[in-house]
Each structure stands twice: as C-alpha cells, then as structure tokens.
Short mmCIF file of C-alpha atoms in Angstrom, two decimals:
data_model
loop_
_atom_site.label_atom_id
_atom_site.label_comp_id
_atom_site.label_asym_id
_atom_site.label_seq_id
_atom_site.Cartn_x
_atom_site.Cartn_y
_atom_site.Cartn_z
CA UNK A 1 -184.33 97.11 -91.75
CA UNK A 2 -185.60 94.59 -89.58
CA UNK A 3 -182.81 91.32 -89.08
CA UNK A 4 -184.52 88.49 -89.02
CA UNK A 5 -184.22 85.94 -86.00
CA UNK A 6 -181.39 83.58 -87.21
CA UNK A 7 -179.35 86.47 -88.25
CA UNK A 8 -179.62 88.23 -84.95
CA UNK A 9 -179.05 84.53 -83.62
CA UNK A 10 -175.73 84.50 -86.01
CA UNK A 11 -174.48 88.37 -84.76
CA UNK A 12 -174.89 87.23 -81.20
CA UNK A 13 -172.76 84.07 -81.78
CA UNK A 14 -170.57 85.62 -83.60
CA UNK A 15 -169.65 88.33 -80.86
CA UNK A 16 -169.26 85.37 -77.97
CA UNK A 17 -166.52 83.85 -79.83
CA UNK A 18 -164.92 86.74 -80.55
CA UNK A 19 -164.80 87.37 -76.95
CA UNK A 20 -163.29 83.92 -75.84
CA UNK A 21 -160.87 84.17 -78.82
CA UNK A 22 -159.74 87.47 -77.28
CA UNK A 23 -159.53 86.38 -73.31
CA UNK A 24 -158.31 82.98 -74.28
CA UNK A 25 -154.65 82.11 -73.09
CA UNK A 26 -151.56 82.13 -75.66
CA UNK A 27 -150.44 78.61 -76.18
CA UNK A 28 -146.72 78.48 -76.53
CA UNK A 29 -145.44 75.21 -78.10
CA UNK A 30 -141.05 75.87 -78.40
CA UNK A 31 -139.88 77.62 -75.02
CA UNK A 32 -136.11 78.84 -74.91
CA UNK A 33 -134.79 80.55 -71.66
CA UNK A 34 -131.44 82.86 -71.64
CA UNK A 35 -130.37 84.70 -68.91
CA UNK A 36 -127.13 84.51 -66.26
CA UNK A 37 -126.66 83.33 -63.03
CA UNK A 38 -130.87 85.30 -61.84
CA UNK A 39 -131.87 82.79 -64.36
CA UNK A 40 -130.04 79.66 -63.93
CA UNK A 41 -130.16 79.39 -59.91
CA UNK A 42 -127.03 78.25 -59.14
CA UNK A 43 -127.32 75.43 -55.90
CA UNK A 44 -130.76 75.92 -55.77
CA UNK A 45 -132.25 72.27 -55.12
CA UNK A 46 -131.99 70.22 -57.33
CA UNK A 47 -128.59 71.25 -59.46
CA UNK A 48 -128.55 69.72 -62.71
CA UNK A 49 -125.29 68.06 -63.66
CA UNK A 50 -123.92 71.55 -65.34
CA UNK A 51 -120.98 73.56 -64.56
CA UNK A 52 -123.65 76.04 -65.96
CA UNK A 53 -125.00 76.23 -62.03
CA UNK A 54 -128.52 75.70 -63.07
CA UNK A 55 -131.40 74.62 -61.29
CA UNK A 56 -134.40 72.63 -61.93
CA UNK A 57 -136.53 74.63 -59.85
CA UNK A 58 -135.61 78.20 -61.35
CA UNK A 59 -138.02 80.46 -63.29
CA UNK A 60 -137.69 79.05 -66.65
CA UNK A 61 -138.34 75.60 -65.45
CA UNK A 62 -141.56 76.82 -63.63
CA UNK A 63 -142.51 78.46 -66.15
CA UNK A 64 -142.27 75.57 -68.45
CA UNK A 65 -144.01 73.84 -65.92
CA UNK A 66 -147.19 76.24 -65.84
CA UNK A 67 -147.23 76.19 -69.83
CA UNK A 68 -147.18 72.11 -69.82
CA UNK A 69 -144.05 71.84 -72.10
CA UNK A 70 -141.92 71.18 -68.89
CA UNK A 71 -142.22 67.15 -69.74
CA UNK A 72 -142.36 67.49 -73.63
CA UNK A 73 -139.37 66.70 -75.57
CA UNK A 74 -138.24 69.08 -77.60
CA UNK A 75 -140.75 71.73 -75.81
CA UNK A 76 -138.39 73.67 -73.62
CA UNK A 77 -134.74 74.59 -73.51
CA UNK A 78 -133.09 76.49 -70.49
CA UNK A 79 -129.55 77.66 -72.01
CA UNK A 80 -129.33 80.04 -68.99
CA UNK A 81 -126.04 79.62 -67.48
CA UNK A 82 -124.27 81.72 -64.36
CA UNK A 83 -121.50 84.14 -64.99
CA UNK A 84 -122.97 84.71 -68.49
CA UNK A 85 -123.03 88.49 -70.30
CA UNK A 86 -124.82 89.44 -73.21
CA UNK A 87 -121.57 88.69 -74.58
CA UNK A 88 -122.43 84.88 -74.63
CA UNK A 89 -125.74 85.17 -76.21
CA UNK A 90 -123.28 85.29 -79.20
CA UNK A 91 -119.60 84.07 -78.03
CA UNK A 92 -119.29 80.44 -75.70
CA UNK A 93 -118.55 80.79 -72.40
CA UNK A 94 -115.54 79.69 -70.07
CA UNK A 95 -117.06 77.22 -67.53
CA UNK A 96 -115.27 75.24 -64.24
CA UNK A 97 -114.58 71.26 -65.17
CA UNK A 98 -113.39 69.23 -62.69
CA UNK A 99 -110.96 67.17 -65.37
CA UNK A 100 -109.67 70.00 -67.09
CA UNK A 101 -108.38 74.02 -66.03
CA UNK A 102 -111.87 75.20 -68.23
CA UNK A 103 -114.68 74.12 -70.69
CA UNK A 104 -116.72 75.42 -73.07
CA UNK A 105 -120.63 76.19 -73.20
CA UNK A 106 -122.29 77.16 -76.91
CA UNK A 107 -123.85 80.71 -77.67
CA UNK A 108 -126.81 80.94 -75.89
CA UNK A 109 -128.43 81.74 -78.88
CA UNK A 110 -127.46 78.25 -80.67
CA UNK A 111 -130.31 77.35 -78.74
CA UNK A 112 -132.80 79.52 -81.02
CA UNK A 113 -134.05 78.14 -83.71
CA UNK A 114 -137.14 79.38 -86.64
CA UNK A 115 -139.85 77.68 -84.53
CA UNK A 116 -138.93 79.37 -81.34
CA UNK A 117 -142.19 80.82 -80.23
CA UNK A 118 -141.67 82.18 -76.61
CA UNK A 119 -137.93 83.47 -75.12
CA UNK A 120 -137.34 84.71 -71.83
CA UNK A 121 -134.47 86.98 -71.02
CA UNK A 122 -132.48 87.73 -67.43
CA UNK A 123 -129.41 89.45 -68.46
CA UNK A 124 -126.97 92.37 -68.09
CA UNK A 125 -125.92 92.68 -64.39
CA UNK A 126 -122.91 90.73 -65.30
CA UNK A 127 -121.82 93.18 -67.94
CA UNK A 128 -118.84 95.41 -67.34
CA UNK A 129 -118.74 93.06 -63.72
CA UNK A 130 -121.60 95.56 -62.31
CA UNK A 131 -122.88 92.89 -60.10
CA UNK A 132 -120.14 91.01 -59.49
CA UNK A 133 -118.24 94.73 -58.44
CA UNK A 134 -120.97 95.40 -55.75
CA UNK A 135 -121.22 92.58 -54.46
CA UNK A 136 -117.37 92.20 -54.26
CA UNK A 137 -116.26 95.28 -52.64
CA UNK A 138 -119.21 97.01 -50.51
CA UNK A 139 -118.81 93.70 -48.06
CA UNK A 140 -114.70 94.84 -47.94
CA UNK A 141 -115.07 98.22 -47.80
CA UNK A 142 -117.63 98.41 -45.07
CA UNK A 143 -115.31 98.51 -41.69
CA UNK A 144 -113.66 102.01 -42.84
CA UNK A 145 -116.72 103.89 -42.55
CA UNK A 146 -119.72 101.84 -41.38
CA UNK A 147 -122.27 104.59 -40.92
CA UNK A 148 -120.93 105.90 -44.78
CA UNK A 149 -120.99 105.10 -48.04
CA UNK A 150 -117.29 103.92 -49.07
CA UNK A 151 -118.56 101.58 -51.58
CA UNK A 152 -120.33 104.59 -53.24
CA UNK A 153 -116.36 106.66 -52.81
CA UNK A 154 -114.93 104.07 -54.51
CA UNK A 155 -116.63 103.53 -57.47
CA UNK A 156 -117.08 107.20 -57.82
CA UNK A 157 -114.38 108.30 -60.20
CA UNK A 158 -113.90 112.67 -60.64
CA UNK A 159 -117.55 112.71 -59.59
CA UNK A 160 -118.60 110.34 -62.19
CA UNK A 161 -120.80 106.99 -60.67
CA UNK A 162 -118.64 104.46 -62.72
CA UNK A 163 -121.24 101.68 -62.48
CA UNK A 164 -123.92 104.16 -63.52
CA UNK A 165 -122.13 105.13 -66.56
CA UNK A 166 -121.84 101.24 -67.30
CA UNK A 167 -125.30 100.64 -66.63
CA UNK A 168 -126.02 102.99 -70.15
CA UNK A 169 -124.01 100.68 -72.24
CA UNK A 170 -125.75 98.08 -70.61
CA UNK A 171 -128.80 99.02 -72.02
CA UNK A 172 -127.11 99.12 -75.53
CA UNK A 173 -126.01 95.96 -75.37
CA UNK A 174 -129.46 94.58 -74.30
CA UNK A 175 -131.14 96.25 -77.15
CA UNK A 176 -128.55 94.00 -79.38
CA UNK A 177 -130.24 91.19 -77.09
CA UNK A 178 -133.88 91.35 -78.33
CA UNK A 179 -132.33 92.37 -81.98
CA UNK A 180 -130.48 89.01 -81.82
CA UNK A 181 -133.06 87.05 -80.21
CA UNK A 182 -135.35 88.10 -83.20
CA UNK A 183 -133.32 87.34 -86.05
CA UNK A 184 -132.83 83.41 -84.52
CA UNK A 185 -136.53 83.36 -83.71
CA UNK A 186 -139.06 86.01 -85.63
CA UNK A 187 -142.19 84.41 -84.56
CA UNK A 188 -140.85 84.54 -80.86
CA UNK A 189 -142.71 86.12 -78.16
CA UNK A 190 -139.56 88.13 -76.05
CA UNK A 191 -139.96 88.77 -72.41
CA UNK A 192 -136.85 90.58 -70.94
CA UNK A 193 -137.04 89.85 -66.52
CA UNK A 194 -135.83 92.09 -64.24
CA UNK A 195 -133.80 91.27 -61.30
CA UNK A 196 -135.20 91.09 -57.54
CA UNK A 197 -134.35 93.60 -54.95
CA UNK A 198 -131.17 92.99 -53.10
CA UNK A 199 -131.56 95.56 -50.86
CA UNK A 200 -134.37 96.71 -48.47
CA UNK A 201 -136.05 100.42 -48.80
CA UNK A 202 -134.75 101.46 -45.26
CA UNK A 203 -133.27 99.47 -42.28
CA UNK A 204 -129.87 97.43 -42.22
CA UNK A 205 -128.86 93.86 -42.00
CA UNK A 206 -125.37 93.95 -41.48
CA UNK A 207 -124.94 89.92 -40.90
CA UNK A 208 -127.13 89.18 -43.85
CA UNK A 209 -126.11 91.84 -46.37
CA UNK A 210 -122.57 93.26 -45.09
CA UNK A 211 -122.51 96.86 -46.46
CA UNK A 212 -121.90 100.17 -44.96
CA UNK A 213 -125.42 101.83 -44.25
CA UNK A 214 -125.29 104.82 -46.60
CA UNK A 215 -124.26 101.92 -49.16
CA UNK A 216 -128.01 99.85 -48.98
CA UNK A 217 -129.65 103.19 -50.79
CA UNK A 218 -126.66 103.50 -53.07
CA UNK A 219 -126.46 99.78 -54.18
CA UNK A 220 -130.68 99.80 -54.43
CA UNK A 221 -129.90 103.10 -56.88
CA UNK A 222 -127.60 100.50 -58.46
CA UNK A 223 -129.60 98.02 -58.73
CA UNK A 224 -132.77 100.29 -60.02
CA UNK A 225 -130.63 101.64 -63.01
CA UNK A 226 -129.41 98.07 -64.21
CA UNK A 227 -133.59 97.22 -64.30
CA UNK A 228 -134.42 100.42 -65.99
CA UNK A 229 -131.66 99.80 -68.58
CA UNK A 230 -133.37 96.38 -69.47
CA UNK A 231 -137.22 97.71 -69.24
CA UNK A 232 -135.80 100.93 -71.93
CA UNK A 233 -134.29 98.23 -73.46
CA UNK A 234 -137.58 95.86 -73.95
CA UNK A 235 -139.24 99.40 -75.02
CA UNK A 236 -137.16 100.65 -77.55
CA UNK A 237 -137.02 96.99 -79.08
CA UNK A 238 -140.52 96.06 -78.90
CA UNK A 239 -140.13 93.18 -76.29
CA UNK A 240 -142.29 92.71 -73.37
CA UNK A 241 -140.75 93.55 -69.76
CA UNK A 242 -141.67 91.67 -66.31
CA UNK A 243 -140.43 93.89 -63.27
CA UNK A 244 -139.68 91.62 -60.62
CA UNK A 245 -137.58 94.89 -58.89
CA UNK A 246 -141.58 96.22 -57.66
CA UNK A 247 -142.89 92.65 -56.43
CA UNK A 248 -140.39 91.51 -54.84
CA UNK A 249 -140.44 94.81 -51.89
CA UNK A 250 -140.90 92.82 -48.74
CA UNK A 251 -138.37 90.05 -49.96
CA UNK A 252 -135.01 91.58 -49.82
CA UNK A 253 -131.88 89.88 -48.47
CA UNK A 254 -133.17 91.37 -45.32
CA UNK A 255 -136.35 89.97 -44.80
CA UNK A 256 -136.06 86.45 -43.50
CA UNK A 257 -137.78 83.73 -44.01
CA UNK A 258 -139.55 85.97 -46.22
CA UNK A 259 -136.33 86.58 -49.00
CA UNK A 260 -136.59 85.70 -52.06
CA UNK A 261 -132.46 86.39 -52.49
CA UNK A 262 -129.75 84.82 -50.29
CA UNK A 263 -127.31 87.12 -48.17
CA UNK A 264 -123.39 86.61 -47.98
CA UNK A 265 -123.99 83.09 -47.10
CA UNK A 266 -123.59 80.71 -49.47
CA UNK A 267 -125.89 76.86 -48.65
CA UNK A 268 -124.67 74.32 -50.82
CA UNK A 269 -128.62 73.19 -50.99
CA UNK A 270 -130.07 76.46 -50.92
CA UNK A 271 -128.45 79.21 -52.85
CA UNK A 272 -125.40 80.98 -53.73
CA UNK A 273 -124.45 84.17 -51.48
CA UNK A 274 -126.48 86.86 -53.39
CA UNK A 275 -128.68 84.88 -55.56
CA UNK A 276 -132.50 83.93 -55.79
CA UNK A 277 -133.78 81.45 -53.38
CA UNK A 278 -136.43 78.85 -54.43
CA UNK A 279 -138.59 81.04 -53.45
CA UNK A 280 -138.18 83.76 -55.51
CA UNK A 281 -138.15 81.39 -58.60
CA UNK A 282 -141.30 80.38 -58.26
CA UNK A 283 -142.49 84.28 -57.59
CA UNK A 284 -141.12 85.25 -60.77
CA UNK A 285 -142.85 82.52 -62.43
CA UNK A 286 -145.70 83.62 -61.51
CA UNK A 287 -144.86 87.39 -62.71
CA UNK A 288 -144.12 86.06 -66.37
CA UNK A 289 -147.34 84.06 -66.11
CA UNK A 290 -149.39 86.50 -65.19
CA UNK A 291 -147.57 89.29 -67.94
CA UNK A 292 -147.95 86.06 -70.62
CA UNK A 293 -151.86 85.80 -69.92
CA UNK A 294 -151.51 82.27 -69.06
CA UNK A 295 -152.14 80.21 -65.38
CA UNK A 296 -150.07 81.72 -62.75
CA UNK A 297 -149.60 78.77 -60.86
CA UNK A 298 -148.96 74.84 -61.43
CA UNK A 299 -149.85 72.14 -59.35
CA UNK A 300 -146.83 70.76 -58.85
CA UNK A 301 -142.88 71.33 -59.19
CA UNK A 302 -140.47 70.76 -62.13
CA UNK A 303 -138.96 67.05 -61.96
CA UNK A 304 -135.66 67.05 -60.82
CA UNK A 305 -134.60 65.62 -64.47
CA UNK A 306 -130.48 65.11 -64.72
CA UNK A 307 -130.51 66.31 -61.12
CA UNK A 308 -126.38 66.28 -59.37
CA UNK A 309 -126.16 63.99 -56.29
CA UNK A 310 -124.85 65.76 -52.85
CA UNK A 311 -121.96 64.65 -53.62
CA UNK A 312 -121.44 65.84 -57.61
CA UNK A 313 -122.84 69.31 -55.82
CA UNK A 314 -120.01 69.65 -53.44
CA UNK A 315 -117.05 68.69 -56.11
CA UNK A 316 -119.36 71.47 -58.49
CA UNK A 317 -119.20 73.84 -56.06
CA UNK A 318 -115.47 73.10 -54.66
CA UNK A 319 -114.10 73.50 -58.19
CA UNK A 320 -115.60 76.56 -59.20
CA UNK A 321 -114.46 78.08 -55.46
CA UNK A 322 -118.04 78.92 -54.45
CA UNK A 323 -116.83 77.24 -50.78
#
C-alpha cells in the first residue's frame, strides 16, 4: 500500500523530532554535591568561610556553572566537607572551630530532597583512614629504606595487606551510600566520582612526593583499588561512575605545572598537601559534564560567593593545624 506524500512527511518529521529529543542534553534543576576533601577542595581559592574548607572553585561549583545552576537560588547545594567519610552521609561531622574546641556539620544526606535530580558523590578515601595513613605514614618511613617499600611493609600484617583488606569494606560502605542517596532523592541521577592519581606510573620525585621508591607503585596500587571499589559499588547499585584516575595520567603530583594534585607542601592559597589543585577540579568537572552529556566547558568561573578573606584563611588553617 502506497503512502500519501503527507503521510511520508509526517513520518520524516517524527523521526527527526525523535532523534533531536534523544540527542538533547539532559536538563537538571536541583544539584547536590556530597563528598570529602577531594570534593570540597581545601585552600583552593576562593575558599568559602566554612570549617569544611570548601572552595568556590571545586568540581561541584564548576559543574553547577556548566549546568546553569550555580547562581540560581536553591538549585545548587555543596554539602562536601573535608575529612568526611561514608558515615558522615548519615551522621553529623565534627570540624574545627575558632571559638570552641569543636563544631558540628550536619549529615550530608540532610541536603537531599525529593526534588533533587542530580547528586555527585566523592567519598571513600577516608574510610578506615586509608588516605590519611598513606600520606601520613609513607613519608615518615622513607628514610629507613629509601629504595625499598617500607610503607607497604608497615601495612602488611601476617602477609595480609591491611589497606587492601580495608578497601573491601569500603566498597560495601559505598554501596550503602548509593542506596541512601536513592532513598532520599529517588528521582536523582547519581554519579560516583573517582580519585585522580597521586603518584606517577614510573619515576620518582621525592622532594614533592616523599615516598620510598618501592612505595610509589604500592601507593598507586592502593589508589587503583580504592577507585575499583567506587566503580564496583556504583555498578552494583545502578549509579554512574566517572573515572578521574585514567584521565589524570601525566597530571600526578610529580607533574610540575601540569599537576592536578599537590605534593607534600601545603600552600595556603593553592591547596592542602596531597590534595587537588584548581586545575584538577576544572578537569574533573569537565569529565563529569561529558559523562552526563552536557556542555564540557564553561564560559566563566564560578562566582566567589561567601569567600573568606586572606586573614580568615590563615586563621582557619592555623586553627585546623594546616600550617
């Protein structure tokens, strides 16, 4: 049976409209960012006047700018907080304070609502003190065996790598985080964000990353296992995973001006030691935007809202023991 020219035209219009709809970038209206210091961005300018050491130039802020949500009231909430672990999704977090010994931050899930439609989560490195043990212990044991792997040996007990064992439990914790996000924000797209690489795949830079030679590879293995735990938890629970480790090749702490993360030195106006720099945050925002199918570049930087002054930053860092 032959179709009339009008029927053919209507079919063509329908196909074009369907293709346009399928390729259209998703539109988000309420974005909440959850995470630890690798999300918050401690000491990256401009720092907010917050004891979570949160930056206006972290990847959530850059992503919110790309999504057109950063300057819209109620459309973007950054609940990330330095030193957070997965328990702080559901429980309050103790942070420094200048006036009393300690202050308290609300559980990060408290920022989620039924109409939240995008959630990014960058968490897991602080569970069982894995990251803190890595950067806190490896530099201190280097002198004992500079060409060996004294840090790996330190964390190997009865032949068991205790770091690797801990990360198996972290994976379960992360699965619980995804389930919790979905309970609080059932309509949200959930994106689990990995950690960028700290150590290079080859070579050493002991002045920047003061690990023993053999511990470079071991530390990198620990980080890959951490990212595997995040990716696996996301896959099992139906969330998206954005890999920042692979794309950060050539941007490790030893990469000089190309680095996405800092080395052992804390710069009050750049980054805390062993943490992301602004360049890394911008790059991560682009990776997440690409994974979401939205514009991967922004025509301007996020506004410096609620920014702390230089003096306030110094006082905050001193109180928190960052210098």
